[in-house]
Structure formats: structure tokens, C-alpha cells
């Protein structure tokens, strides 16, 4: 037995639309997407870092310990 049936998802979508309005939904979706990306990055320990970050970490440190 599933917790959320398709009817439940439609009702949730309608409530979200009524609460936030059609103009705020893209901003809300963008914020959720960025939060999910940050969470995934944190959970994986930063494995999927930006391309520039890998090059910067490969350079020797100025104190001579790297």
C-alpha cells in the first residue's frame, strides 16, 4: 500500500500553487534544486567538486607542505 497516491500528489500541488502563486513557483523550485544539490554534495563528501577546485588543490602550498 503506497503512502501517496496520485490523487494526493495532485492535491499537494494545488495547495502549493494556491499558497505560493504561479509567480513564486519558479523561484521556489530553483531554491529546492539548489538545496538538493548542496545536500548531495555534502553527503558525498565533496567528490563532485567544481573543475577549478581540483586544479587549485593540486598546486603546492606556499608553506612548502604540499
XYZ file of C-alpha atoms in Angstrom:
66
model
C 0.000 0.000 0.000
C 1.564 3.257 -1.121
C 1.656 6.253 1.187
C 0.968 8.803 -1.541
C -1.454 8.052 -4.317
C -1.578 10.201 -7.472
C -4.664 11.967 -6.118
C -2.698 13.008 -3.038
C 0.112 14.412 -5.190
C -2.361 16.452 -7.232
C -3.919 17.865 -4.071
C -0.489 18.781 -2.697
C 0.394 20.501 -5.986
C -2.850 22.504 -5.886
C -2.259 23.604 -2.297
C 1.308 24.677 -3.137
C 0.014 26.609 -6.152
C -2.603 28.355 -4.025
C -0.176 29.193 -1.225
C 2.768 30.443 -3.290
C 1.089 31.522 -6.513
C 2.279 30.933 -10.069
C 4.896 33.712 -9.981
C 6.774 32.322 -6.974
C 6.884 28.684 -8.108
C 9.982 29.008 -10.355
C 11.907 30.700 -7.532
C 10.754 28.051 -5.091
C 11.757 25.230 -7.445
C 15.168 26.827 -8.006
C 15.750 27.114 -4.265
C 14.751 23.490 -3.711
C 17.042 22.375 -6.537
C 19.988 24.276 -5.105
C 19.316 22.853 -1.649
C 19.200 19.312 -3.035
C 22.442 19.913 -4.925
C 24.107 21.182 -1.745
C 22.818 18.201 0.241
C 24.071 15.742 -2.371
C 27.446 17.477 -2.414
C 27.648 17.292 1.383
C 26.566 13.660 1.589
C 29.138 12.557 -0.982
C 31.933 14.359 0.836
C 32.614 16.875 -1.905
C 33.595 14.292 -4.533
C 31.800 16.201 -7.294
C 33.685 19.459 -6.820
C 33.919 22.208 -9.406
C 36.569 21.727 -12.129
C 38.580 24.727 -10.914
C 38.698 23.425 -7.357
C 40.573 20.257 -8.344
C 43.242 22.256 -10.160
C 43.639 24.644 -7.245
C 44.083 21.840 -4.724
C 46.754 20.170 -6.894
C 49.034 23.218 -6.667
C 51.731 23.164 -3.969
C 51.036 25.224 -0.872
C 53.211 28.286 -0.207
C 54.429 26.892 3.133
C 56.135 24.007 1.318
C 53.963 21.213 2.769
C 52.030 20.260 -0.302
